[in-house]
Coordinates of C-alpha atoms in Angstrom, one line a residue:
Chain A
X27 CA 20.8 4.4 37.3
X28 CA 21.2 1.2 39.7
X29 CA 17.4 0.0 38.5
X30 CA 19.0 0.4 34.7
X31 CA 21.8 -1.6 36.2
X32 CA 20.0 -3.8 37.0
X33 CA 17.2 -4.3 34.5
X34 CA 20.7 -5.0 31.6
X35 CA 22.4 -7.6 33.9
X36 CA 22.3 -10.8 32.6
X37 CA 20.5 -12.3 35.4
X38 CA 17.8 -10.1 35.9
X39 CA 14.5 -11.8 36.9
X40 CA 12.6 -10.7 34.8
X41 CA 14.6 -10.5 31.2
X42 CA 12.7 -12.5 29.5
X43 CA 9.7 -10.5 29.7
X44 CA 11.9 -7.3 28.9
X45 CA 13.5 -9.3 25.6
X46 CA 9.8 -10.2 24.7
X47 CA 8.5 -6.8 25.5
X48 CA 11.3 -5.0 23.1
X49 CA 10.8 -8.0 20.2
X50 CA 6.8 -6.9 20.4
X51 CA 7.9 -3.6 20.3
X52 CA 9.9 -3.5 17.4
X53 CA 8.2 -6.0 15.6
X54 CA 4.8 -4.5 15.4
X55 CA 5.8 -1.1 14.1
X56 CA 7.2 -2.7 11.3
X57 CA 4.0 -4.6 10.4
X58 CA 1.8 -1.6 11.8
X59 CA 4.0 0.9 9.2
X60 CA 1.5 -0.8 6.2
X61 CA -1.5 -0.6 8.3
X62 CA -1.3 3.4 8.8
X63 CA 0.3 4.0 5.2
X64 CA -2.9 1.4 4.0
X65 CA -5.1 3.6 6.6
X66 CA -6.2 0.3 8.1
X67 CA -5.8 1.7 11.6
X68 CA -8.7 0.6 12.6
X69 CA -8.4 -2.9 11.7
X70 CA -5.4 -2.3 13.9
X71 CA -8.2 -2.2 17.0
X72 CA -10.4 -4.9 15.9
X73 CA -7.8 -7.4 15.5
X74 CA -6.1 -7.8 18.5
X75 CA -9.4 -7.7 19.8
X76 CA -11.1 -10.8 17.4
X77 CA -7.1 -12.3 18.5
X78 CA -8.8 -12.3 22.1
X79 CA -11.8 -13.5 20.8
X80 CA -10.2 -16.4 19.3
X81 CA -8.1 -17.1 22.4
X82 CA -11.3 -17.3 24.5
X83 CA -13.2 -19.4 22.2
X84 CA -10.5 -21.8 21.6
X85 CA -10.8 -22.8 25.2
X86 CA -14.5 -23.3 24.6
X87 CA -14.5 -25.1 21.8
X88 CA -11.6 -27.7 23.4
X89 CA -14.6 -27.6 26.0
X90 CA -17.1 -28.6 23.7
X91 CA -15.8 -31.0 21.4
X92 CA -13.2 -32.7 23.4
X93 CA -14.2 -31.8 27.1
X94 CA -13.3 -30.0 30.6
X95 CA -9.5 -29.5 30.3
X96 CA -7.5 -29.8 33.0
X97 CA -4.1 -28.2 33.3
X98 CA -1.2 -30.6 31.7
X99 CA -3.7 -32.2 29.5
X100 CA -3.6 -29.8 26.8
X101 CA -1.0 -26.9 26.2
X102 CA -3.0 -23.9 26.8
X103 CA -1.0 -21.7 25.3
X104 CA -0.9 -24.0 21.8
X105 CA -5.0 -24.1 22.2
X106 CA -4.8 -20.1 22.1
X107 CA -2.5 -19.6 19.5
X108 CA -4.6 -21.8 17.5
X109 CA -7.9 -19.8 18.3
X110 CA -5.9 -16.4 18.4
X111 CA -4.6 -17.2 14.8
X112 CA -7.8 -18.4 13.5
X113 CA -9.9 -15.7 14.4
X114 CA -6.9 -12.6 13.8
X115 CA -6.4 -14.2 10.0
X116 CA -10.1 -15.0 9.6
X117 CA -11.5 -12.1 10.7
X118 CA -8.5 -10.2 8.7
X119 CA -9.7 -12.1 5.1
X120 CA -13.3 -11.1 5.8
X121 CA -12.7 -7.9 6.2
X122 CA -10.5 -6.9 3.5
X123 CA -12.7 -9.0 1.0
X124 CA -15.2 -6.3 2.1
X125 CA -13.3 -3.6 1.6
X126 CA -12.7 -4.4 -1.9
X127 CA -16.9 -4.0 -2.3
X128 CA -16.7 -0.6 -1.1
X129 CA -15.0 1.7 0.8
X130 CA -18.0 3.8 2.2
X131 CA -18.9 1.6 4.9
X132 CA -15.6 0.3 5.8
X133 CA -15.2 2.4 9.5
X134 CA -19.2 0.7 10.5
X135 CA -18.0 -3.1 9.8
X136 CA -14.6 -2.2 11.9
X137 CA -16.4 -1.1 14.2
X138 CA -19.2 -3.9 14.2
X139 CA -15.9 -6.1 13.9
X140 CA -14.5 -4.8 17.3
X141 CA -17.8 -4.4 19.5
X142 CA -18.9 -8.6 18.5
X143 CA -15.0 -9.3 19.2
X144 CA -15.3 -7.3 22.8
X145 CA -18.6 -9.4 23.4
X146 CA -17.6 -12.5 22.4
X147 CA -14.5 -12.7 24.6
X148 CA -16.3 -12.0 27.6
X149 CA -19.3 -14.1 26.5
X150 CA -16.7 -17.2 25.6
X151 CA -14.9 -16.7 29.5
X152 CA -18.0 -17.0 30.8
X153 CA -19.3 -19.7 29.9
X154 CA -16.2 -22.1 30.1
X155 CA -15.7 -22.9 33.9
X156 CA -12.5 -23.5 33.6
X157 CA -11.6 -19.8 32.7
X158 CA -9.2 -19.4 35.4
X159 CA -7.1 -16.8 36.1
X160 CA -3.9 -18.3 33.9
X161 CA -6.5 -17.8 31.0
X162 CA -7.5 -14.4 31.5
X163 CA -3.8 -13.9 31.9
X164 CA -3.7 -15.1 28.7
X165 CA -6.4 -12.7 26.9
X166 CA -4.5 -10.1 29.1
X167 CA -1.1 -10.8 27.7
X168 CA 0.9 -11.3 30.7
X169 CA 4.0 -10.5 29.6
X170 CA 5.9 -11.1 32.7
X171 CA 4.8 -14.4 32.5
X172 CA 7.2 -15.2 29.7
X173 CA 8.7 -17.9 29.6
X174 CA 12.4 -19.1 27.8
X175 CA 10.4 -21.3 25.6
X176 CA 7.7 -19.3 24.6
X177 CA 10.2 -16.4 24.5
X178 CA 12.5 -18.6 21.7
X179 CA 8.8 -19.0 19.3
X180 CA 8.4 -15.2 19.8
X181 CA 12.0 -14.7 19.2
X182 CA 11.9 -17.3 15.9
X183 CA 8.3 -16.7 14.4
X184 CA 8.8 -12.6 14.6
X185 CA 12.6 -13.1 13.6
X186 CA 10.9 -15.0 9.7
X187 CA 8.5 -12.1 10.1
X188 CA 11.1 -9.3 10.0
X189 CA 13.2 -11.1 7.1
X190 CA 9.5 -12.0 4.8
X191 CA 8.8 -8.2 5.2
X192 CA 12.4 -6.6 4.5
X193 CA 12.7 -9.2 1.2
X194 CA 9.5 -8.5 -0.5
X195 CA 9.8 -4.9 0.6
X196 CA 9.3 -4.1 -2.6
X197 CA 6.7 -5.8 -4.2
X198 CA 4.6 -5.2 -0.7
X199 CA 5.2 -1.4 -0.9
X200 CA 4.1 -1.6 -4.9
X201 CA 0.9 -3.3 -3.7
X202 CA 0.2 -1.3 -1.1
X203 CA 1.2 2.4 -2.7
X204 CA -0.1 1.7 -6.3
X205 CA -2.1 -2.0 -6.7
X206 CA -3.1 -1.1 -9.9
X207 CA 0.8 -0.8 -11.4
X208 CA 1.6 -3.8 -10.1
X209 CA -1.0 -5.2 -11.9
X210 CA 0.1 -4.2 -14.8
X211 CA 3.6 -5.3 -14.0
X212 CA 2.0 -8.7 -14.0
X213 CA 3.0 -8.8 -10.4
X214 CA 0.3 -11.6 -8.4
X215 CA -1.3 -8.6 -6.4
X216 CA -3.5 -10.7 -4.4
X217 CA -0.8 -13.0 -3.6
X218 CA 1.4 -10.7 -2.1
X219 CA -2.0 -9.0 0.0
X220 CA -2.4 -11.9 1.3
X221 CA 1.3 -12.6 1.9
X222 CA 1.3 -9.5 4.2
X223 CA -2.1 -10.2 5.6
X224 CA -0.6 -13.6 6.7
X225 CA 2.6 -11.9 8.3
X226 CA -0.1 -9.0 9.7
X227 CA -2.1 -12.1 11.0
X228 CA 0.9 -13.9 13.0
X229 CA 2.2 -10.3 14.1
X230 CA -0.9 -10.1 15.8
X231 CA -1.8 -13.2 17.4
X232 CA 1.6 -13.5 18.7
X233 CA 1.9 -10.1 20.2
X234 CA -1.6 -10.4 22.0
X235 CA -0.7 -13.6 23.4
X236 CA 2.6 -12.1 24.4
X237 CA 1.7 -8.7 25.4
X238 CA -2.5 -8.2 25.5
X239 CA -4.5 -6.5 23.0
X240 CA -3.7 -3.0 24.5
X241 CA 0.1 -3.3 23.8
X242 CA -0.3 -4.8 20.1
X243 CA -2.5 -2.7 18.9
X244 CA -0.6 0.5 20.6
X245 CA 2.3 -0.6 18.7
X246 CA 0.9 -1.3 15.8
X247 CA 0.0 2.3 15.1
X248 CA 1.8 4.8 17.5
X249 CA 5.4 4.2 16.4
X250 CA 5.0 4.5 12.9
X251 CA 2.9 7.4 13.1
X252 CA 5.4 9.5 14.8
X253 CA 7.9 8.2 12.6
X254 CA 6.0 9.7 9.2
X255 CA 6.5 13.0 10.9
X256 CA 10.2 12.5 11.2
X257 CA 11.0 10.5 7.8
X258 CA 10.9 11.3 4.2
X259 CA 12.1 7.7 3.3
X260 CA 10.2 4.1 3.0
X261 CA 13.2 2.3 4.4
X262 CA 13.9 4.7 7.1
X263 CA 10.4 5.1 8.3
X264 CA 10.5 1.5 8.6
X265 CA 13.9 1.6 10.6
X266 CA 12.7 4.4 12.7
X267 CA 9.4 3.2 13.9
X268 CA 10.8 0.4 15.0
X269 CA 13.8 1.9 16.6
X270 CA 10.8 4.2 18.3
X271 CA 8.8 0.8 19.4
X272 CA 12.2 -0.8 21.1
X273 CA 12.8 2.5 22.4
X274 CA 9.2 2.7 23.9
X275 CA 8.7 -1.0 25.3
X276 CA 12.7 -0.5 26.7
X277 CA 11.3 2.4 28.4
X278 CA 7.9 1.3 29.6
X279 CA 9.6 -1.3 31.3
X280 CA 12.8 0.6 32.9
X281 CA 9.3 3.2 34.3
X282 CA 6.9 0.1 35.2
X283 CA 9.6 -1.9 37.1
X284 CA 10.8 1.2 38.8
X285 CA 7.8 2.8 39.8
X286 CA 5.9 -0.4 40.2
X287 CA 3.3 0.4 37.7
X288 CA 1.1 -2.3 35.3
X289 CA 3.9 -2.9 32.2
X290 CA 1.7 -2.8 29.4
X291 CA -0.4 0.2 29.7
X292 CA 3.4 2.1 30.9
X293 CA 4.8 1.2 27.3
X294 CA 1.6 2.3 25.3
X295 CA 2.2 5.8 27.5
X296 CA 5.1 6.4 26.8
X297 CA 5.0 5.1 23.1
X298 CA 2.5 8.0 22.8
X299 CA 4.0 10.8 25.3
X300 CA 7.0 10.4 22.7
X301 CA 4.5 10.4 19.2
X302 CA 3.2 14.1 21.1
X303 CA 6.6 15.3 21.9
X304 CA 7.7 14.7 18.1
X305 CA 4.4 16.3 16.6
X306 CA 4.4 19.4 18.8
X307 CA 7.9 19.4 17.5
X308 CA 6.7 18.7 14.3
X309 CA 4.8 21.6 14.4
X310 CA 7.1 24.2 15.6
X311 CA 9.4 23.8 13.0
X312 CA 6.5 24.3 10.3
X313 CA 5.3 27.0 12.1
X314 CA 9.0 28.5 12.4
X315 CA 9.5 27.7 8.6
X316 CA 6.6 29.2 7.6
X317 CA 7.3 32.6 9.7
X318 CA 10.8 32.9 8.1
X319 CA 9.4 32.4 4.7
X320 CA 9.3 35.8 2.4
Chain B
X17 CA 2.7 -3.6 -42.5
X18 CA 4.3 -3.9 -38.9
X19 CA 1.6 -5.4 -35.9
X20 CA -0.2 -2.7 -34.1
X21 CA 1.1 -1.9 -30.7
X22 CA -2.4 -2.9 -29.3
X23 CA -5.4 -4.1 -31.1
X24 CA -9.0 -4.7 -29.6
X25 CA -11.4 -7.0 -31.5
X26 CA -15.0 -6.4 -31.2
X27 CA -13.8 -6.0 -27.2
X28 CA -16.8 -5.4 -24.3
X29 CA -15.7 -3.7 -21.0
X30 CA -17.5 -3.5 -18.3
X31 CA -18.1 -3.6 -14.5
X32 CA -19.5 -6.4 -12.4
X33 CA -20.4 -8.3 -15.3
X34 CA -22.5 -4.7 -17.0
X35 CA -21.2 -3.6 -20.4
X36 CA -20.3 0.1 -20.2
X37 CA -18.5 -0.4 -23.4
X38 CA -19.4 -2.9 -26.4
X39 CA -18.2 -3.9 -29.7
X40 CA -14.9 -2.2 -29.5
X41 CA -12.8 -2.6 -32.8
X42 CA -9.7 -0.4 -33.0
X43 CA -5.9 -0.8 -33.7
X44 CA -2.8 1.8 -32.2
X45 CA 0.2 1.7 -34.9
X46 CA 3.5 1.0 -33.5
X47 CA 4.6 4.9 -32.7
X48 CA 1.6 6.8 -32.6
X49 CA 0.7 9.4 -30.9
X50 CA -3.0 8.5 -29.8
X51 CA -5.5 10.7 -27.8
X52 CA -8.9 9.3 -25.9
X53 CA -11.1 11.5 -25.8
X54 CA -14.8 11.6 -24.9
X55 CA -18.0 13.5 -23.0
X56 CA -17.5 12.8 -19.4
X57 CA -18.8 9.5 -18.2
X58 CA -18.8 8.2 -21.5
X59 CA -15.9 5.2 -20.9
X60 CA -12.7 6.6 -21.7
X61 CA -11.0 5.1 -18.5
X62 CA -12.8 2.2 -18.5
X63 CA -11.6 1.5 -21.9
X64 CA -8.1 3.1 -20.6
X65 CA -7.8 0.1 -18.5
X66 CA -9.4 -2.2 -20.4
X67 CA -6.1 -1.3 -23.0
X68 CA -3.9 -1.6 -19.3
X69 CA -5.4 -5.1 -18.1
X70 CA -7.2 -3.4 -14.8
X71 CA -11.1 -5.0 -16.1
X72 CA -11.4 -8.5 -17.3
X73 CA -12.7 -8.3 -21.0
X74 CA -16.0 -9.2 -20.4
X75 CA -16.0 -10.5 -24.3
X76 CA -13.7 -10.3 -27.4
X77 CA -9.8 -10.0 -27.8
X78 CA -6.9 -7.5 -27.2
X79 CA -4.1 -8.4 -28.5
X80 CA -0.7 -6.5 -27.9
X81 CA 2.4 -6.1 -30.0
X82 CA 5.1 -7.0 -27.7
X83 CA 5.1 -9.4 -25.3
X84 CA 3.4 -8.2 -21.9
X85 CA 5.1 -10.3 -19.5
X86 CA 8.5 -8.9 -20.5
X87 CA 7.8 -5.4 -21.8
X88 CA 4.7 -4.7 -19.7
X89 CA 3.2 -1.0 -21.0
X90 CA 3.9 2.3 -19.1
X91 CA 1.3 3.2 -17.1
X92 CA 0.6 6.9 -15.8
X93 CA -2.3 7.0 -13.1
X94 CA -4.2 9.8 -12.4
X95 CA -2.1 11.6 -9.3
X96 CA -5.1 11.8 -7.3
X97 CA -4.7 8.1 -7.4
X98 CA -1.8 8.0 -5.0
X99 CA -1.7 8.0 -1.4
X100 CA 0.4 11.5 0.0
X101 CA 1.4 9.4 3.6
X102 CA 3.6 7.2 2.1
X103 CA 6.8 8.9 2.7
X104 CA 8.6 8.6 -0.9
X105 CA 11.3 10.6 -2.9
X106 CA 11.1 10.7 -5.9
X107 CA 14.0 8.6 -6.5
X108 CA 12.0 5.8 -4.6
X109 CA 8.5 6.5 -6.8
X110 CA 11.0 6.6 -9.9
X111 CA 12.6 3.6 -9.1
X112 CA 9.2 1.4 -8.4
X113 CA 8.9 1.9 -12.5
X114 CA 12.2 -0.7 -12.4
X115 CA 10.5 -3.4 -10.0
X116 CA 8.2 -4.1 -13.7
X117 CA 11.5 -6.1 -14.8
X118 CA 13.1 -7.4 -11.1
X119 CA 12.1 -10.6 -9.7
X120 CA 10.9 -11.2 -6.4
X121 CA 14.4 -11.2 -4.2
X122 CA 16.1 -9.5 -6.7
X123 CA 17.0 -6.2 -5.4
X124 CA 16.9 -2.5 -6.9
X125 CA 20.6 -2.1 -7.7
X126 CA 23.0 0.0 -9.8
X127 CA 21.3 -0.6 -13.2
X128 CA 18.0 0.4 -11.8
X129 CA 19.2 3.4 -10.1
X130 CA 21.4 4.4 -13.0
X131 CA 17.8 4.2 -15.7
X132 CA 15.7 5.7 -12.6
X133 CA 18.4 8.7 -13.3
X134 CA 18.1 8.5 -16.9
X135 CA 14.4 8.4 -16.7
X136 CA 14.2 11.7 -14.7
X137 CA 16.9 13.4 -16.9
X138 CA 14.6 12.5 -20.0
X139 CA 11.2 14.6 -18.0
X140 CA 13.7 17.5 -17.2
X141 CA 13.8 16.6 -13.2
X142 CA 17.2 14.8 -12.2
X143 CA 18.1 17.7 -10.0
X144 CA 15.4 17.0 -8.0
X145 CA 15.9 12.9 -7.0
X146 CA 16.0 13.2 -3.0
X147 CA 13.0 15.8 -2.7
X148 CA 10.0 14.4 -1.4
X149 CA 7.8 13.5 -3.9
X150 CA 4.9 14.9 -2.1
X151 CA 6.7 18.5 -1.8
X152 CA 6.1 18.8 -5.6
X153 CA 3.7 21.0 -7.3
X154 CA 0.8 19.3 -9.5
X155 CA 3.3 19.6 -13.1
X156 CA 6.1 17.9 -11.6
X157 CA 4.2 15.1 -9.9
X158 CA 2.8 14.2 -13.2
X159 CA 6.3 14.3 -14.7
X160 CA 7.7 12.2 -12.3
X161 CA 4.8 9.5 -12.9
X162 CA 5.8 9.7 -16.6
X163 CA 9.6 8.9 -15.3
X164 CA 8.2 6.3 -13.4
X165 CA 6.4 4.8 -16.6
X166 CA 9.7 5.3 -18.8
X167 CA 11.5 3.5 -16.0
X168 CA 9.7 0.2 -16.8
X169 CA 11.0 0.3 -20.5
X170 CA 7.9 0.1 -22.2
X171 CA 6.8 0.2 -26.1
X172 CA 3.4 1.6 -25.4
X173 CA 3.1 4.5 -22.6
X174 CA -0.7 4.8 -21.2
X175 CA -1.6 8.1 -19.5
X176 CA -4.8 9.1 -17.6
X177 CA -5.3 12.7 -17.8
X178 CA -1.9 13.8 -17.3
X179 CA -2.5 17.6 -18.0
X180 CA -5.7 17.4 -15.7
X181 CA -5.5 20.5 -12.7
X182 CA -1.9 21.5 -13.6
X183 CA -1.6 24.8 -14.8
X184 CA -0.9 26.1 -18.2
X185 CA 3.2 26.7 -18.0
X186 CA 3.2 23.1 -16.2
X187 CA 0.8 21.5 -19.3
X188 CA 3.0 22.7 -22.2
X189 CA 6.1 20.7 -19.9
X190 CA 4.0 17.6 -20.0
X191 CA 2.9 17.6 -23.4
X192 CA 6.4 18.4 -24.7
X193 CA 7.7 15.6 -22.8
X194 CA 5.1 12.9 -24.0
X195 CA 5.7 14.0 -27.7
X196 CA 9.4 14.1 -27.6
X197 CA 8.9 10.9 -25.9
X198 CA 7.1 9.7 -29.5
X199 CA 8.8 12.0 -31.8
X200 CA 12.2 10.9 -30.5
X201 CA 12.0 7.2 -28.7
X202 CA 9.2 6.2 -31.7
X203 CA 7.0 5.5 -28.3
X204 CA 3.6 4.7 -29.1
X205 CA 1.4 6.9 -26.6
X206 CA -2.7 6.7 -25.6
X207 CA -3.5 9.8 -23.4
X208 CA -6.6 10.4 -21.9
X209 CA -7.7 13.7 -21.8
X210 CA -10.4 16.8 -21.7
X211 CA -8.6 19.3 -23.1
X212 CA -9.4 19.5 -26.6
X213 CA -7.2 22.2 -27.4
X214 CA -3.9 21.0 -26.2
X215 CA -4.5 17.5 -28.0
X216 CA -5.2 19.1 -31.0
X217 CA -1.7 20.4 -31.5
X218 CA -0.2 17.3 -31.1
X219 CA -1.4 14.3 -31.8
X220 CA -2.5 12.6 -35.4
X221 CA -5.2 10.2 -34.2
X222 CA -8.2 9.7 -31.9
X223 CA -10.1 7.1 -30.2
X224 CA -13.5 8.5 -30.0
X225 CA -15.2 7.0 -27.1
X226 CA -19.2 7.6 -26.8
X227 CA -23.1 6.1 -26.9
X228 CA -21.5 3.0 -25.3
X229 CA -19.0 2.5 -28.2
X230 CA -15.7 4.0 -29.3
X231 CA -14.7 4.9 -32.8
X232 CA -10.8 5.8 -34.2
X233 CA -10.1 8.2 -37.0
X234 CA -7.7 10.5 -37.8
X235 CA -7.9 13.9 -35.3
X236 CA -8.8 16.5 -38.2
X237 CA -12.0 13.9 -38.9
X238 CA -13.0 13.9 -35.4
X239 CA -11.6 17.0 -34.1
X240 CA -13.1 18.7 -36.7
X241 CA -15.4 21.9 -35.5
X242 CA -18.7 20.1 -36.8
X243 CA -17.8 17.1 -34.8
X244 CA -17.2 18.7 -31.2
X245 CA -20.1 20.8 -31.9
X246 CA -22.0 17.7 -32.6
X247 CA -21.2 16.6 -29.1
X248 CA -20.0 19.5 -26.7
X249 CA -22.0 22.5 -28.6
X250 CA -20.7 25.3 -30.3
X251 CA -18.6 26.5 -27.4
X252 CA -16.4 24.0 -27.5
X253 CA -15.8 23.6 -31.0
X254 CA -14.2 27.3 -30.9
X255 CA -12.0 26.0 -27.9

């Protein structure tokens, strides 16, 4: 009770990374609930992952075409939102453009997708020099490294995020449920794709910076999949998966800071012990209702 | 004579750039009651969504008698076509028929929900609004796509094998619907479908689509016995 105390009071140490961990948290269910009702979930691995890529390379590339940076000469964490956006919206275009060819194959490029993007990040650390620890706390996410100013353009970018997704909640759940309708609606069906791939996009680069790969893509997917087995409702599976993702990161933190344990990988547990609570629950019930039916 | 609800001049259709279908020249009346049939494979939903605007028309005109942007047609997919994670009632699939005529910003409101109501009361299934839509069995799925179409307030109601996998009692449901829908609204109605024997009963013309072509007559010409047995054998033309 005292470390929940403590953890709420206003100056607790650490409440920035706690605010930025619960803005991750809920923001990325709500951008994750189109990748699992899309059944992109795999994209939801491969794009944090070419996010890290992007981060790693943009450090490189600073390298290459300007020269050695040195801390205080260039923003580092401006460098790998640049690279992290690049390569998350990039790689995010590509794929999708492909997908439109041909379903059939779509799991092998993923998965192509995710294994270059692992490579590359470690290839790009290794051959800049100056890949210090700050920058593979970067690629890690360090969220406890937050800081007021980077926690105020997490807070602003992901508070547009939320307010693009909940107004043109219904042309992106026409697009997403039945593209063809809203084609004959006259509705610009590419447009509003690539509206939600942008907001998909900064979601992503912005929570691996903030939080790692790891965390992002955990809730990307986890949250609203265990909301679909509690919701009947588009607007209330949004609203519950991301009540779920608060819920989880609120948690992981409250465990992590009190029994010392690495944040990240804490939230993603318990974002997942609750997801196999509420499907063994899930599966009571239907196994109940089905008993009791004549 | 009043302009045809849809009119295709000498139209190909086609897929990256190939003609599956060439040299189409046919009219729908304003209120008729339209079947597209067809061997399988032949190009009837090609041709279907040439009619809807899916495929670019790879050359001639259609032409539509009503303006598109405003009055968009109704379309009824396949149900097999839709995705069973979304979590949707079928109030919510209903109501996406109303987002044909609502800017972006502008909200579902009261109207909408009150012609979503309507539009389910006109298939028979208001009772049902907060079920999930996925709970439903095949008939009242493709009744509630039909809702969904009516919700959009179209002249011209496109349907892709509505009758297909549903069984018999849930068939006669969805054909009464569409043809009370043209007998009573003065709806014109295309339906794409296999099942000669049901169309037959209902409807007074037929887009014949086959041999890379389609041809539209009226359905005793090309319903006629010798006709089907012409193209499906003798079996069929008993059916």
């Amino acid at each position: 009770m005292s470390t929940l105390v403590q953890i709420l009071s206003p100056d607790f140490l650490l409440r920035d990374a706690l605010v930025g961990s619960v803005l991750v948290g809920v923001v990325c269910p709500l951008v994750g609930a189109y990748f699992v009702l899309r059944r992109m979930i795999f994209l939801g691995v491969a794009l944090p992952q070419l996010s890290a890529a992007g981060i790693a390379f943009s450090f490189v590339g600073y390298r290459l075409a300007v020269g050695a940076h040195e801390h205080g000469n260039v923003s580092e964490r401006e460098l790998a939102m640049l690279g992290s956006f690049a390569f998350t919206l990039g790689g995010l275009l590509v794929l999708t453009a492909f997908e439109r060819r041909g379903r059939e194959t779509v799991e092998a490029r993923i998965g192509v997708t995710y294994a270059i993007a692992a490579a590359l990040t470690i290839l790009f650390l290794a051959v800049d020099p100056h890949g210090d620890a700050e920058m593979v706390n970067l690629l890690k996410g360090d969220i406890l490294a937050t800081t007021r100013t980077s926690l105020t353009l997490l807070a602003y970018v992901l508070g547009a995020v939320v307010l693009v997704l909940f107004a043109f909640r219904k042309e992106f759940l026409l697009v997403s449920f039945d593209r063809d309708l809203a084609v004959v609606f006259g509705k610009r069906a590419a447009l509003w794709d690539g509206l939600l791939y942008l907001l998909i996009g900064i979601t992503i680069s912005l929570g691996v910076m903030t939080a790692g790969p790891l965390v992002t893509f955990g809730f990307l997917v986890v949250p609203p999949l265990t909301a679909r087995l509690v919701t009947r409702r588009m607007l209330s599976f949004s609203l519950v998966a991301a009540a779920i993702g608060g819920a989880a990161a609120f948690g992981g933190f409250y465990c992590a800071y009190r029994m010392d344990l690495p944040l990240g990988p804490a939230e993603v547990a318990l974002a997942s012990l609750m997801l196999i609570a509420v499907g063994a629950a899930s599966m009571i019930r239907q196994g109940v209702a089905r008993l009791r039916a004549p | 004579m009043s302009t045809p609800a849809l009119a295709l001049d000498d139209v190909t259709l086609g897929y990256d750039g190939r003609a599956v279908l060439k040299g189409v020249t046919l009219a729908v009346e304003q209120g008729e009651f339209c079947a597209l049939l067809g061997p399988n494979g032949a190009g009837k939903t090609t041709l279907l969504r040439g009619m809807l605007g899916l495929l670019p028309v790879l050359a001639g005109r259609i032409e539509y008698g009503f303006d598109r942007r405003t009055s968009p047609p109704g379309y009824v997919p396949q149900r097999e076509s839709l995705d069973p994670i979304f979590p949707l009632t079928v109030l919510e699939v209903v109501l996406m028929g109303t987002f044909a005529r609502l800017r972006p910003l502008q909200p579902a409101g009261r109207r909408q929900h009150r012609l979503a109501a309507e539009c389910l009361a006109q298939v028979g299934l208001d009772a049902i609004a907060k079920q999930p839509f996925w709970a439903l069995s095949g008939g009242q799925k493709e009744r509630i796509l039909i809702a969904r179409a009516l919700a959009a307030e179209p002249r011209l109601l496109l349907l892709d094998e509505p009758t297909a996998g549903v069984d018999p009692g849930a068939t006669v449901a969805i054909m009464d619907v569409i043809t009370r829908l043209n007998r009573e609204r003065g709806l014109t109605v295309v339906l794409v479908s296999h099942q000669l024997r049901i169309v037959r009963q209902v409807v007074r013309s037929v887009i014949w689509v086959d041999d890379g072509g389609a041809v539209k007559g009226t359905a005793e010409e090309l319903l006629s016995p010798e006709h089907i047995a012409d193209v499906f054998g003798a079996v069929a033309a008993r059916g």
